[in-house]
Coordinates of C-alpha atoms in Angstrom, one line a residue:
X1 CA 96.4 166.9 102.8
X2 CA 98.2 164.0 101.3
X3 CA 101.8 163.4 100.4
X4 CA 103.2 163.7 96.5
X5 CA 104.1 159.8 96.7
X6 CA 100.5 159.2 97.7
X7 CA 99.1 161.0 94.9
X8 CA 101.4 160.0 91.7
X9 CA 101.1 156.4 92.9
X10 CA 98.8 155.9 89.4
X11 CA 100.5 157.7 87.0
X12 CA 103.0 157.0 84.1
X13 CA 106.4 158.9 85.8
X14 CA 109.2 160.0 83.6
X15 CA 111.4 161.6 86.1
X16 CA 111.1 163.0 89.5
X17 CA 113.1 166.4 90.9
X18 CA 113.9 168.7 93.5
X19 CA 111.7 168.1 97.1
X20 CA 110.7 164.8 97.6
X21 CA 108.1 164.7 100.0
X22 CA 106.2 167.7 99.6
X23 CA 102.7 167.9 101.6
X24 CA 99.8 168.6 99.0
X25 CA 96.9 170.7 100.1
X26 CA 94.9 170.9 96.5
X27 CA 94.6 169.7 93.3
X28 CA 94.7 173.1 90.3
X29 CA 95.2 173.2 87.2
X30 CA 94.0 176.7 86.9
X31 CA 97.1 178.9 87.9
X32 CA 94.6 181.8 88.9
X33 CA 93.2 179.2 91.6
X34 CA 96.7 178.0 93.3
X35 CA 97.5 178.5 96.9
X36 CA 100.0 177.6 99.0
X37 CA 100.5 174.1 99.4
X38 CA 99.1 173.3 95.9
X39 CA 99.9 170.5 93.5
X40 CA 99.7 172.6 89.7
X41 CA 99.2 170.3 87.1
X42 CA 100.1 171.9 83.4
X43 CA 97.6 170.7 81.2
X44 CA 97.7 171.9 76.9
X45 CA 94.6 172.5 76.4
X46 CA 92.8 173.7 73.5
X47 CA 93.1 177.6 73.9
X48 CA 96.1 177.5 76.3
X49 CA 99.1 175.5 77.5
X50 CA 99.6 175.4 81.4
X51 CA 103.0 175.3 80.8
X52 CA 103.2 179.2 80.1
X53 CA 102.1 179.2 84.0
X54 CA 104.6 177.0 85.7
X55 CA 106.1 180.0 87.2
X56 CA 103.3 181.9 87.9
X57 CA 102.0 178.8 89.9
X58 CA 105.0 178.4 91.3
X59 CA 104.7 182.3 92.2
X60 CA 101.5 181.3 94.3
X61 CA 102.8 178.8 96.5
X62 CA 102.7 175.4 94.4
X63 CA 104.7 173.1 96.6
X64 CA 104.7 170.5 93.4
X65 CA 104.3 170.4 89.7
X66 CA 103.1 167.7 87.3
X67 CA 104.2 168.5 83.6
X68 CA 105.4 167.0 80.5
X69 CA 108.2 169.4 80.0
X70 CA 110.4 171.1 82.9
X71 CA 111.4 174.7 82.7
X72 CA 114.4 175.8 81.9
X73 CA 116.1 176.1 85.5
X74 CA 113.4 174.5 88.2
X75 CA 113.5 175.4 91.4
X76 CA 114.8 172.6 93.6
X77 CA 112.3 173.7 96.4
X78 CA 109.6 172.4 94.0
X79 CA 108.3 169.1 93.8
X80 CA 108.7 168.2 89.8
X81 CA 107.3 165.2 88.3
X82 CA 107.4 165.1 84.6
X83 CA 104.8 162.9 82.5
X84 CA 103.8 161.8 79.2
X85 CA 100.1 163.3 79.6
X86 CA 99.8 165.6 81.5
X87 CA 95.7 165.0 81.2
X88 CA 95.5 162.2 82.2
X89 CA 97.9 162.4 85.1
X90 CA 95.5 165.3 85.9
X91 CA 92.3 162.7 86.5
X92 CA 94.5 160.3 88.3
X93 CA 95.5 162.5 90.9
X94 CA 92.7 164.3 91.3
X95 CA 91.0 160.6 92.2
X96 CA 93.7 160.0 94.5
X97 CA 93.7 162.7 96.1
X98 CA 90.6 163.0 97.2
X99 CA 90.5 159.0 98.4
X100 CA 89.5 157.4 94.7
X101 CA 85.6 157.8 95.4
X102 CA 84.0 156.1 91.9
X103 CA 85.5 152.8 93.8
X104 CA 83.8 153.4 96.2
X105 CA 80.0 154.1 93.8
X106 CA 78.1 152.1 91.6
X107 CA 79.1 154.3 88.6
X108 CA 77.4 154.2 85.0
X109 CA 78.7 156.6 82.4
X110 CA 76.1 157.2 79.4
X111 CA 77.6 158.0 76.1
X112 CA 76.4 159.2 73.0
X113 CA 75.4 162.3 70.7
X114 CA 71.7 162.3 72.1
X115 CA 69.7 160.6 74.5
X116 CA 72.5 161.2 77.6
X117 CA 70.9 163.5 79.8
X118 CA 67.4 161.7 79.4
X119 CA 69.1 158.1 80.8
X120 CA 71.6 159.0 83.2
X121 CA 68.8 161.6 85.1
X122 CA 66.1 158.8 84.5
X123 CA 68.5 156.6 86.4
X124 CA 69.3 158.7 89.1
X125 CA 65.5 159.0 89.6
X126 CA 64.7 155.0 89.1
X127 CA 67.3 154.4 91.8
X128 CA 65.9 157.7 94.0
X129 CA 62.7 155.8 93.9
X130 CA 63.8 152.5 95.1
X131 CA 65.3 153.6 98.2
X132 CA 68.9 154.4 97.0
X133 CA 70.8 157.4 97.9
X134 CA 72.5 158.8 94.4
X135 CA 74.4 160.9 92.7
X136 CA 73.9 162.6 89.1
X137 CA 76.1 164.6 86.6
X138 CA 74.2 165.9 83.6
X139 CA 73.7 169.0 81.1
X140 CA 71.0 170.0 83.0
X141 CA 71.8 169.7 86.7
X142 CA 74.0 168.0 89.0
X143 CA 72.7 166.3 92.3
X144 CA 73.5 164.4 95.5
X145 CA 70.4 162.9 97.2
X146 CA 68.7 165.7 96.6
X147 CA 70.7 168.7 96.6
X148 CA 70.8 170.2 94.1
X149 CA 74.2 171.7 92.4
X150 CA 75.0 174.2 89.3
X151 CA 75.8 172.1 86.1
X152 CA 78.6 174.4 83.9
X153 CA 80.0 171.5 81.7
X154 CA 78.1 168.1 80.7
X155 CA 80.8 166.4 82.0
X156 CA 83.0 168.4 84.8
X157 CA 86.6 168.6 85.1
X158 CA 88.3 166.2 87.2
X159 CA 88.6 167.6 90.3
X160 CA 85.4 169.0 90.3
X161 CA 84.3 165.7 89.1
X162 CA 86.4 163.9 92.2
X163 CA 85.6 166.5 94.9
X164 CA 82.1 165.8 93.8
X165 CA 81.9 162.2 94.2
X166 CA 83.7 162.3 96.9
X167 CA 80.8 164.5 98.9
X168 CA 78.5 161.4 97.4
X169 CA 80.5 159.2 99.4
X170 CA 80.3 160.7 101.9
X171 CA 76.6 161.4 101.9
X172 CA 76.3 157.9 101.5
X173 CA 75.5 157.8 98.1
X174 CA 75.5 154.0 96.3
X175 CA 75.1 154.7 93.1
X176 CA 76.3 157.9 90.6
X177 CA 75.5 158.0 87.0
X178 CA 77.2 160.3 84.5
X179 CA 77.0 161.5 81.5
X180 CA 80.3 161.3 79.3
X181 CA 80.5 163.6 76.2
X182 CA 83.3 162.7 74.1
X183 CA 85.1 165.9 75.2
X184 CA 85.7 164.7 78.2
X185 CA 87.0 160.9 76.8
X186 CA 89.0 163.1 74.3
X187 CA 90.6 165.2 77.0
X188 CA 91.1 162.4 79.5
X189 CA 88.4 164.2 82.4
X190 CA 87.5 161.1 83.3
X191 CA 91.0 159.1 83.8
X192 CA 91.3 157.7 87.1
X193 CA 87.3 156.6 87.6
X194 CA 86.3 152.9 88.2
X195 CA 83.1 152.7 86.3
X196 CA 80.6 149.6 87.3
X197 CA 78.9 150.3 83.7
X198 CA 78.8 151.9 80.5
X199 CA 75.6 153.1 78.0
X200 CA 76.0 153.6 74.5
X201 CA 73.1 155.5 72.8
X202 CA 73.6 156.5 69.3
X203 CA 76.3 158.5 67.2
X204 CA 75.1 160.8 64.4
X205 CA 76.4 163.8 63.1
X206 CA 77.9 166.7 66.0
X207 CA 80.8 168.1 67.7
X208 CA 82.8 168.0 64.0
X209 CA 84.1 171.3 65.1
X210 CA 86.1 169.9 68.1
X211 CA 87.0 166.3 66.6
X212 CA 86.9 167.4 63.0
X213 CA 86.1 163.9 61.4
X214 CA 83.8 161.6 62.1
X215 CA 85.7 158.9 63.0
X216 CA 87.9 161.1 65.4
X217 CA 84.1 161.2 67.6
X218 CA 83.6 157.8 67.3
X219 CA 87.1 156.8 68.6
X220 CA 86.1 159.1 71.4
X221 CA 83.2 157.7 72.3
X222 CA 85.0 154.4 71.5
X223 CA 87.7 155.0 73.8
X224 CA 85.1 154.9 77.4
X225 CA 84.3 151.2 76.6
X226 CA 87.8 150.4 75.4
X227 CA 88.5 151.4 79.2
X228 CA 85.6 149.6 81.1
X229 CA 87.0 146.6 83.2
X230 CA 86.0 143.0 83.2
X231 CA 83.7 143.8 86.3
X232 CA 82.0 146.5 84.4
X233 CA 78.7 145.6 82.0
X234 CA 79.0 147.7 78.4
X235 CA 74.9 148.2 77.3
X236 CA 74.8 149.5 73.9
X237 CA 71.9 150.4 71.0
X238 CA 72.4 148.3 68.4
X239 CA 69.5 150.2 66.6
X240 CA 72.8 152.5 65.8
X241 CA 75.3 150.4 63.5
X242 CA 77.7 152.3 65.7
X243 CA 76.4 150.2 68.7
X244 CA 78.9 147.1 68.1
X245 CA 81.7 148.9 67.2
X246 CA 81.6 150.2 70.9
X247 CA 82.2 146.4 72.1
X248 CA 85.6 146.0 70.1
X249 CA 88.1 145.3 72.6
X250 CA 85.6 146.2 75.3
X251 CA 86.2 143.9 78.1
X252 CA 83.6 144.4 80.4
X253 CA 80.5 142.4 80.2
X254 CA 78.4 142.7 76.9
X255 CA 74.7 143.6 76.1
X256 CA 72.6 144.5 73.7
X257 CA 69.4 146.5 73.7
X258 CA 66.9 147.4 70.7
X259 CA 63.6 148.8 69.7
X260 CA 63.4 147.2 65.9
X261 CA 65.6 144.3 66.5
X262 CA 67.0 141.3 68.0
X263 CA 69.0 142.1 71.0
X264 CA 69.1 140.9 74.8
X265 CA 66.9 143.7 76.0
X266 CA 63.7 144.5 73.6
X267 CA 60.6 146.4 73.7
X268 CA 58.4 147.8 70.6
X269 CA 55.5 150.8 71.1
X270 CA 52.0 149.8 71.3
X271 CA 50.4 153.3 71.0
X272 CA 51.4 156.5 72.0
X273 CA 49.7 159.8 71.7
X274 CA 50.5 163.7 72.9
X275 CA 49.9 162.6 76.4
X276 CA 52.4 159.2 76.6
X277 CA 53.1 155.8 75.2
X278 CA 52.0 152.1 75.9
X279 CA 55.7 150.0 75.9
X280 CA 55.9 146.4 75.6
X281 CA 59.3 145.0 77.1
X282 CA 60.2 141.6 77.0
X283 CA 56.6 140.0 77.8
X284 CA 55.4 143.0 80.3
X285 CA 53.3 145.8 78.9
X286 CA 53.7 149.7 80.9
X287 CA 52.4 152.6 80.1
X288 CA 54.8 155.9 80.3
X289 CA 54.4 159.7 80.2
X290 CA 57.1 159.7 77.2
X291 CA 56.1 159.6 73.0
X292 CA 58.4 158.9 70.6
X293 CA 60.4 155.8 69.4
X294 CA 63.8 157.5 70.9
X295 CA 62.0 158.0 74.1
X296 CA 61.4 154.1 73.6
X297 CA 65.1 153.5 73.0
X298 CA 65.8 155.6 76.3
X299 CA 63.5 153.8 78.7
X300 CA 64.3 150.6 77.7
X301 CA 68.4 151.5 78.2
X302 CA 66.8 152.5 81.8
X303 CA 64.9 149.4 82.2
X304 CA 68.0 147.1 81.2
X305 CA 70.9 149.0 83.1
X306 CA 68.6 149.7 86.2
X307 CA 68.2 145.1 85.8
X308 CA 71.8 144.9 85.3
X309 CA 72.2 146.7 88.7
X310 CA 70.8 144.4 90.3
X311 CA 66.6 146.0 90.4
X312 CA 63.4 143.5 90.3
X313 CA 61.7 143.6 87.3
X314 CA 58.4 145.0 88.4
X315 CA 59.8 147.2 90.8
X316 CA 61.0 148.9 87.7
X317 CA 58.6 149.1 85.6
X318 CA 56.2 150.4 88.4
X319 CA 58.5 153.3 88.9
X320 CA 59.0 153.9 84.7
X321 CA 55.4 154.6 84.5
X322 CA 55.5 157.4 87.2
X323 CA 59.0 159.2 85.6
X324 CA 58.6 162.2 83.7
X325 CA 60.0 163.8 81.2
X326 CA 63.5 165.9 81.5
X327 CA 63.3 169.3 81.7
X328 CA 63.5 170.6 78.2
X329 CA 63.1 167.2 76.4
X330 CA 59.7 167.1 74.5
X331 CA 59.0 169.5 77.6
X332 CA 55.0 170.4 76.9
X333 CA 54.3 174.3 78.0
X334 CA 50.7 174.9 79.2
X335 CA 48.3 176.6 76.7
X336 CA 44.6 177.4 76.6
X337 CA 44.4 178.4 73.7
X338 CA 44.4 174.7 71.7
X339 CA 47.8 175.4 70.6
X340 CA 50.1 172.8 72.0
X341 CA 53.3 173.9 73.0
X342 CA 57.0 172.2 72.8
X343 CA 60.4 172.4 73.8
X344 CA 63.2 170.8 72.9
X345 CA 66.9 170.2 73.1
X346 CA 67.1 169.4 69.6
X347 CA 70.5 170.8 68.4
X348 CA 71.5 168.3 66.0
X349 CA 70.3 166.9 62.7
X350 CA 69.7 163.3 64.1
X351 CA 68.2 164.7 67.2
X352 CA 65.3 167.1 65.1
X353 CA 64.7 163.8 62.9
X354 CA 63.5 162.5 66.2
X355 CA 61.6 165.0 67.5
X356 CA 59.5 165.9 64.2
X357 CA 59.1 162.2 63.1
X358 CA 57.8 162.1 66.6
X359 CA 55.6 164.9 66.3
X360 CA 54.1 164.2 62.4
X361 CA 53.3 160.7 63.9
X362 CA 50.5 161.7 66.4
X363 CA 49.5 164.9 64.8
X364 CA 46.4 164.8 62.3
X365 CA 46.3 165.8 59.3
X366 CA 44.6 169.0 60.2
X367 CA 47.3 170.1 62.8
X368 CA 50.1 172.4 61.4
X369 CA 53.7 172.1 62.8
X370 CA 55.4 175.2 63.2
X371 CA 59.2 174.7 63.7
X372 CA 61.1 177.7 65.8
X373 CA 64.8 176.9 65.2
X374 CA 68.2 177.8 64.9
X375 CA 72.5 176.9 65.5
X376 CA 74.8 177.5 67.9
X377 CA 77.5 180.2 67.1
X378 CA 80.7 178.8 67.5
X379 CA 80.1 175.1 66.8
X380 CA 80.1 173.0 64.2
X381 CA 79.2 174.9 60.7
X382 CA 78.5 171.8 58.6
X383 CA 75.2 170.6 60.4
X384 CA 73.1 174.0 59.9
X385 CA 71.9 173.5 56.2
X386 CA 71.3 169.7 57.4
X387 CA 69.4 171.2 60.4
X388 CA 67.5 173.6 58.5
X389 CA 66.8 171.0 55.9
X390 CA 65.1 168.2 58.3
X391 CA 63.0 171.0 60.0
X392 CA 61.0 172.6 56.3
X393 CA 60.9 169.1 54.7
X394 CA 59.1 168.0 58.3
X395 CA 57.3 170.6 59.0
X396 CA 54.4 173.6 58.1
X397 CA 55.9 176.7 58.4
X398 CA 59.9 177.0 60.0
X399 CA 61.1 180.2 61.2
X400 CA 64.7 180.5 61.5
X401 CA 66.5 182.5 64.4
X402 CA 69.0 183.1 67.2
X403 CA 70.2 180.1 68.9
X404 CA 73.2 181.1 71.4
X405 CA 75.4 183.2 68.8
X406 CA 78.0 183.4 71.1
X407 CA 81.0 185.4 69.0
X408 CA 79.1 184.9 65.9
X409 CA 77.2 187.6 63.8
X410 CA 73.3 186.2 64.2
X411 CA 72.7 186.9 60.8
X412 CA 75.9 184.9 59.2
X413 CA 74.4 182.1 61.3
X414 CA 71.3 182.2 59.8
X415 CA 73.0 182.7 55.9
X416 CA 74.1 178.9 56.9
X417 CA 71.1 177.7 57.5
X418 CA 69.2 179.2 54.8
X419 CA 72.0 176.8 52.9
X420 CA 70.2 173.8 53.1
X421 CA 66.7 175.2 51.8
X422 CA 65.9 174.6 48.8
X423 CA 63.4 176.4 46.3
X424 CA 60.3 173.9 46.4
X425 CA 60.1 174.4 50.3
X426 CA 61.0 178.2 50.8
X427 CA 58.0 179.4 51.0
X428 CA 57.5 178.2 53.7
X429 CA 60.4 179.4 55.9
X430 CA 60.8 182.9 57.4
X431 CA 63.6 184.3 58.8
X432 CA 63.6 186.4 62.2
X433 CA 67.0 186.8 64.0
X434 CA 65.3 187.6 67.3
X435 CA 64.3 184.7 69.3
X436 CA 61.6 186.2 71.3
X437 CA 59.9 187.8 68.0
X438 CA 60.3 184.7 66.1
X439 CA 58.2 182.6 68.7
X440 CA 55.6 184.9 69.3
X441 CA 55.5 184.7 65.5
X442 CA 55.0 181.6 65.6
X443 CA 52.0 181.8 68.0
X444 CA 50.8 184.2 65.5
X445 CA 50.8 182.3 62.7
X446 CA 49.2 179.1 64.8
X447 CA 45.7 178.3 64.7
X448 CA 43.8 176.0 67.2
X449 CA 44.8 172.2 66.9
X450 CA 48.3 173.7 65.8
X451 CA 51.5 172.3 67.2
X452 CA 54.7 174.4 67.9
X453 CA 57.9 173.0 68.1
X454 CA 61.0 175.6 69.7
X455 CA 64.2 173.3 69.2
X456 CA 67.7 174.1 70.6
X457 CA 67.7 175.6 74.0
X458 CA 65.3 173.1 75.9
X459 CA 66.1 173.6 79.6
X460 CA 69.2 176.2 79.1
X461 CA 67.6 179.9 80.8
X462 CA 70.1 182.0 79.0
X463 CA 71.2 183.3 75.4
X464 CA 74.7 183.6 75.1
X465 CA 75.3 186.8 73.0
X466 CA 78.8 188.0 72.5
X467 CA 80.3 186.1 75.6
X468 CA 77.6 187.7 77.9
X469 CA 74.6 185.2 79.0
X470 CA 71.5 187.5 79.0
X471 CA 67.9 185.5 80.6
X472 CA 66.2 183.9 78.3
X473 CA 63.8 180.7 78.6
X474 CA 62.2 178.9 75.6
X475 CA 59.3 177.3 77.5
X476 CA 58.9 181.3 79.4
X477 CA 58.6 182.7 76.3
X478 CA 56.4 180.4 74.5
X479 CA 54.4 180.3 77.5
X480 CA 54.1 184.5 77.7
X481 CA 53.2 184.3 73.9
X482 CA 50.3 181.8 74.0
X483 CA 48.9 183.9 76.9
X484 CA 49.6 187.5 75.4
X485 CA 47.7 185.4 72.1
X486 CA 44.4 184.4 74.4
X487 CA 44.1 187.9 75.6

């Protein structure tokens, strides 16, 4: 419990009504989720204004309200503090409330359209391995120390996100590393966090259904390194032309890494094959369980932000040649039948580019690849003939299927894609709707030596199919085919 004046000590006030020193038990901006004693906080979002649910907060036993318009006759027995953002004010108070943790972490955010996840959980295990207790949001899974918690959102919202770290502080946790997604710079869900550091990774083409132009995601992304501090480091790719832009009125401390470049932290590939890649970094040479050149990219951000922390250089590179792979990243699947089997997040055009350059480089010419891909329903419209164009002109054989739908109709989804093939490559691209059929189709048409690439889903263990999630797990299913092909 804390007291109103307590928690608003952060935030721009316009005005403050009715009971002045209400005792706040909770943090909600969910109306469904208020109790007595709670502080509602009406945020617009984009399917629904809180403000339509002052009153049925108020109903539930909201003691105080944070919102950028008052109703029409408050009720004096209600705390009222009006605001110019509402979401913002929402990630303020939620820090305060629960005792501003991220002061009291090392906290890294990791931005960027791909190579997030892979960092920020490559971290989290770097700094696991050198005796730190830590905490991790990502896509795939959130953790502290090692338990283990349910991810629903890369980034969560910010009380969630507060209560969370919180629990890390507690636990004794030093460091925390997060992923950002735009989303959540865009909707201010992470207002209120010190951050010690910041990653930039890349920005290509995604999320245009959300921000709409390009530039509206790169201001996002933009907009975390705008808000580092002085204390802060800001490590950015400067492989991406975006990677400078993210230092414009960045005042934290600034560094550069690169894989074809100049740049403060370097490193080039000495071979790689199916099984992992020889680095070189600065003057030191390691070998690592990763392929391909974005994997390089990735491991050297790990290398330089785990040395801006404060690690020992061989410490580190000890530890980077044990790490693994995250689940559903390049994620091999077990065959015996000399077909090799992968998995992959690959959901965007920049992100497949990576993944079958990667693949074409270490297969011979004697190996097929046989691409099992499709789009999310839902999302961004524009990047499905790109998608489908990167994965015929790349590969053997494509089939083109079911991603999650979601409200979508399957089969308009796949009309998109079919957009961006054109004649000469056709031939070459099927079309099955049903996931499941179209990889054991693919095991089907594979011969030993083959390679078979299923892109989208990576670690997610669900299909989303007309808002229901039914069970449903790439590697599973690739797996159960490549037996069900040996028998």
């Amino acid at each position: 419990m804390k007291s109103i004046q307590d928690i608003i000590r952060s935030i721009e006030v316009i005005s403050v009504s009715g009971e002045s020193e209400p005792v706040v038990t909770a943090i909600e901006f969910d109306s469904r989720k208020v109790t007595s004693g709670s502080l509602f906080v009406a945020v617009k979002g984009t399917k629904s204004d809180g403000h339509v649910y002052i009153q049925s907060a108020v109903d539930s036993g909201a003691t105080a309200v944070i919102c950028e318009r008052l109703p029409d006759n408050p009720d004096e027995k209600i705390s009222w503090i009006r605001t110019g953002d509402s979401a913002k004010a929402l990630g303020q108070v939620s820090s305060a409330f629960f005792g501003d943790p991220s002061s009291h972490l090392k906290l890294v955010g990791v931005t960027g359209t791909n190579g997030k996840t892979t960092i920020a959980t490559l971290l989290y295990r770097t700094f696991r391995a050198l005796g730190y207790k830590c905490g991790l949001f990502s896509t795939v899974c959130n953790y502290i120390n090692d338990r283990e918690l349910p991810a629903t959102h890369t980034t969560p919202d910010p009380v969630q996100l507060n209560r969370s770290m919180a629990e890390m502080v507690e636990s004794g946790c030093d460091y925390a590393f997060m992923e950002v997604s735009s989303h959540s710079v865009d909707q201010q869900r992470i207002a209120g966090l010190t951050f010690s550091g910041g990653i930039f990774t890349n920005l290509t083409h995604d999320h245009l259904d959300y921000h709409l132009t390009f530039n509206n995601y790169l201001q996002a992304k933009k907009g975390f390194f705008d808000g580092l501090s002085a204390g802060a480091f800001a490590l950015v790719n400067v492989d991406d032309r975006n990677g400078r832009v993210m230092l414009q009125n960045c005042k934290a401390s600034k560094y550069t890494f690169s894989v074809k470049g100049m740049a403060d932290f370097r490193c080039r590939i000495i071979e790689q094959g199916f099984e992992g890649m020889g680095l070189r970094i600065g003057e030191e040479e390691v070998w690592t369980r990763f392929i391909g050149e974005f994997n390089a990219s990735n491991l050297l951000a790990v290398y330089a932000a785990s040395m801006l922390l404060g690690g020992g250089k061989k410490e580190i590179l000890t530890i980077m040649s044990d790490l693994r792979p995250v689940a559903g990243r390049l994620e091999s699947v077990e065959s015996q039948s000399g077909i090799t089997g992968i998995v992959d997040y690959a959901h965007t055009p920049d992100a497949l580019v990576n993944v079958i350059d990667t693949i074409n480089k270490i297969r011979d010419g004697g190996q097929q690849l046989i691409t099992v891909v499709g789009a999310g329903g839902d999302r961004d419209r524009t990047k499905r003939p790109k998608m489908a164009a990167i994965c015929a002109e790349g590969s053997s054989k494509v089939i083109l299927t079911s991603d999650n739908p979601r409200t979508e109709n399957p089969e308009k989804i796949l009309d998109d894609l079919e957009t961006g093939i054109t004649p000469d490559v056709r031939k070459k691209v099927l079309r099955i709707s049903d996931r499941r059929e179209a990889i054991r189709t693919a095991v089907m048409l594979a011969a030993e030596g083959d390679i078979i690439l299923v892109a989208g889903k990576g670690h997610e263990t669900y299909q989303e199919i007309n808002g229901v999630r039914h069970h449903f797990d790439d590697r599973e299913e690739l797996k159960a085919a490549l037996m069900a092909d040996r028998i």
